[in-house]
Amino acid sequence: MKGRDYLWCLTNLLLDREEALERLCPRCRTRALEERCAACGAPAGEWGEGAASAAFDPARFEALKGGRADA
């Protein structure tokens, strides 16, 4: 694929998303646009300052950060 093909695909994905949002009522559209946790779906406003993600594994992060592949 050429660069213009990727651009065409991306443009159509964005237009499809916009059309899907236009079909929602205002309340559902607002909810769909909210930032949410990928793991549990909680709205970002409920996370609180400095909240930790339950899906984050600090030991694995440190192992991968150090370049170890066995983590």
PDB file of C-alpha atoms in Angstrom:
ATOM      1  CA  MET A   1       0.000   0.000   0.000  1.00  0.00           C
ATOM      2  CA  LYS A   2       1.097   3.522  -0.686  1.00  0.00           C
ATOM      3  CA  GLY A   3       0.907   6.472   1.678  1.00  0.00           C
ATOM      4  CA  ARG A   4      -2.224   7.770  -0.003  1.00  0.00           C
ATOM      5  CA  ASP A   5      -3.939   4.396   0.601  1.00  0.00           C
ATOM      6  CA  TYR A   6      -3.230   4.606   4.329  1.00  0.00           C
ATOM      7  CA  LEU A   7      -4.488   8.171   4.364  1.00  0.00           C
ATOM      8  CA  TRP A   8      -7.687   7.135   2.568  1.00  0.00           C
ATOM      9  CA  CYS A   9      -8.277   4.324   5.092  1.00  0.00           C
ATOM     10  CA  LEU A  10      -7.643   6.595   8.070  1.00  0.00           C
ATOM     11  CA  THR A  11      -9.928   9.276   6.687  1.00  0.00           C
ATOM     12  CA  ASN A  12     -12.733   6.769   6.204  1.00  0.00           C
ATOM     13  CA  LEU A  13     -12.248   5.360   9.716  1.00  0.00           C
ATOM     14  CA  LEU A  14     -12.581   8.864  11.147  1.00  0.00           C
ATOM     15  CA  LEU A  15     -15.681   9.566   9.063  1.00  0.00           C
ATOM     16  CA  ASP A  16     -17.252   6.258  10.117  1.00  0.00           C
ATOM     17  CA  ARG A  17     -16.633   7.085  13.787  1.00  0.00           C
ATOM     18  CA  GLU A  18     -18.148  10.540  13.321  1.00  0.00           C
ATOM     19  CA  GLU A  19     -21.239   9.030  11.662  1.00  0.00           C
ATOM     20  CA  ALA A  20     -21.634   6.502  14.478  1.00  0.00           C
ATOM     21  CA  LEU A  21     -21.477   9.285  17.075  1.00  0.00           C
ATOM     22  CA  GLU A  22     -24.072  11.334  15.147  1.00  0.00           C
ATOM     23  CA  ARG A  23     -26.548   8.449  15.469  1.00  0.00           C
ATOM     24  CA  LEU A  24     -26.387   8.617  19.281  1.00  0.00           C
ATOM     25  CA  CYS A  25     -28.551  10.814  21.479  1.00  0.00           C
ATOM     26  CA  PRO A  26     -26.692  13.718  23.157  1.00  0.00           C
ATOM     27  CA  ARG A  27     -26.413  11.877  26.503  1.00  0.00           C
ATOM     28  CA  CYS A  28     -24.999   8.705  24.945  1.00  0.00           C
ATOM     29  CA  ARG A  29     -22.685  10.726  22.682  1.00  0.00           C
ATOM     30  CA  THR A  30     -21.230  12.497  25.736  1.00  0.00           C
ATOM     31  CA  ARG A  31     -20.705   9.151  27.469  1.00  0.00           C
ATOM     32  CA  ALA A  32     -19.077   7.648  24.355  1.00  0.00           C
ATOM     33  CA  LEU A  33     -16.612  10.543  24.166  1.00  0.00           C
ATOM     34  CA  GLU A  34     -15.614  10.309  27.851  1.00  0.00           C
ATOM     35  CA  GLU A  35     -12.128   9.106  28.659  1.00  0.00           C
ATOM     36  CA  ARG A  36     -12.486   5.704  30.300  1.00  0.00           C
ATOM     37  CA  CYS A  37     -10.284   3.025  31.805  1.00  0.00           C
ATOM     38  CA  ALA A  38      -9.467   0.335  29.242  1.00  0.00           C
ATOM     39  CA  ALA A  39      -9.696  -2.410  31.877  1.00  0.00           C
ATOM     40  CA  CYS A  40     -12.834  -1.642  33.914  1.00  0.00           C
ATOM     41  CA  GLY A  41     -14.567   1.174  31.992  1.00  0.00           C
ATOM     42  CA  ALA A  42     -14.620   3.644  34.909  1.00  0.00           C
ATOM     43  CA  PRO A  43     -14.811   7.286  33.778  1.00  0.00           C
ATOM     44  CA  ALA A  44     -11.552   9.239  34.151  1.00  0.00           C
ATOM     45  CA  GLY A  45     -13.235  11.644  36.574  1.00  0.00           C
ATOM     46  CA  GLU A  46     -13.623   8.807  39.093  1.00  0.00           C
ATOM     47  CA  TRP A  47      -9.953   7.805  39.035  1.00  0.00           C
ATOM     48  CA  GLY A  48      -8.848  10.515  41.418  1.00  0.00           C
ATOM     49  CA  GLU A  49      -5.447  12.176  41.429  1.00  0.00           C
ATOM     50  CA  GLY A  50      -2.601   9.664  41.282  1.00  0.00           C
ATOM     51  CA  ALA A  51      -4.892   6.669  40.927  1.00  0.00           C
ATOM     52  CA  ALA A  52      -3.157   3.464  39.941  1.00  0.00           C
ATOM     53  CA  SER A  53      -4.303   1.175  37.171  1.00  0.00           C
ATOM     54  CA  ALA A  54      -5.189  -2.300  38.432  1.00  0.00           C
ATOM     55  CA  ALA A  55      -3.842  -3.722  35.174  1.00  0.00           C
ATOM     56  CA  PHE A  56      -0.345  -2.260  35.701  1.00  0.00           C
ATOM     57  CA  ASP A  57       2.353  -4.685  36.883  1.00  0.00           C
ATOM     58  CA  PRO A  58       5.278  -2.693  38.323  1.00  0.00           C
ATOM     59  CA  ALA A  59       7.599  -5.726  38.511  1.00  0.00           C
ATOM     60  CA  ARG A  60       7.040  -6.557  34.851  1.00  0.00           C
ATOM     61  CA  PHE A  61       7.519  -2.900  33.926  1.00  0.00           C
ATOM     62  CA  GLU A  62      10.864  -2.754  35.710  1.00  0.00           C
ATOM     63  CA  ALA A  63      12.012  -6.019  34.098  1.00  0.00           C
ATOM     64  CA  LEU A  64      11.077  -4.832  30.622  1.00  0.00           C
ATOM     65  CA  LYS A  65      12.544  -1.381  31.250  1.00  0.00           C
ATOM     66  CA  GLY A  66      15.834  -3.044  32.109  1.00  0.00           C
ATOM     67  CA  GLY A  67      15.802  -4.970  28.840  1.00  0.00           C
ATOM     68  CA  ARG A  68      15.077  -8.409  30.265  1.00  0.00           C
ATOM     69  CA  ALA A  69      12.897 -10.466  27.942  1.00  0.00           C
ATOM     70  CA  ASP A  70      12.197 -13.237  30.480  1.00  0.00           C
ATOM     71  CA  ALA A  71       9.609 -11.179  32.377  1.00  0.00           C
TER      72      ALA A  71
END
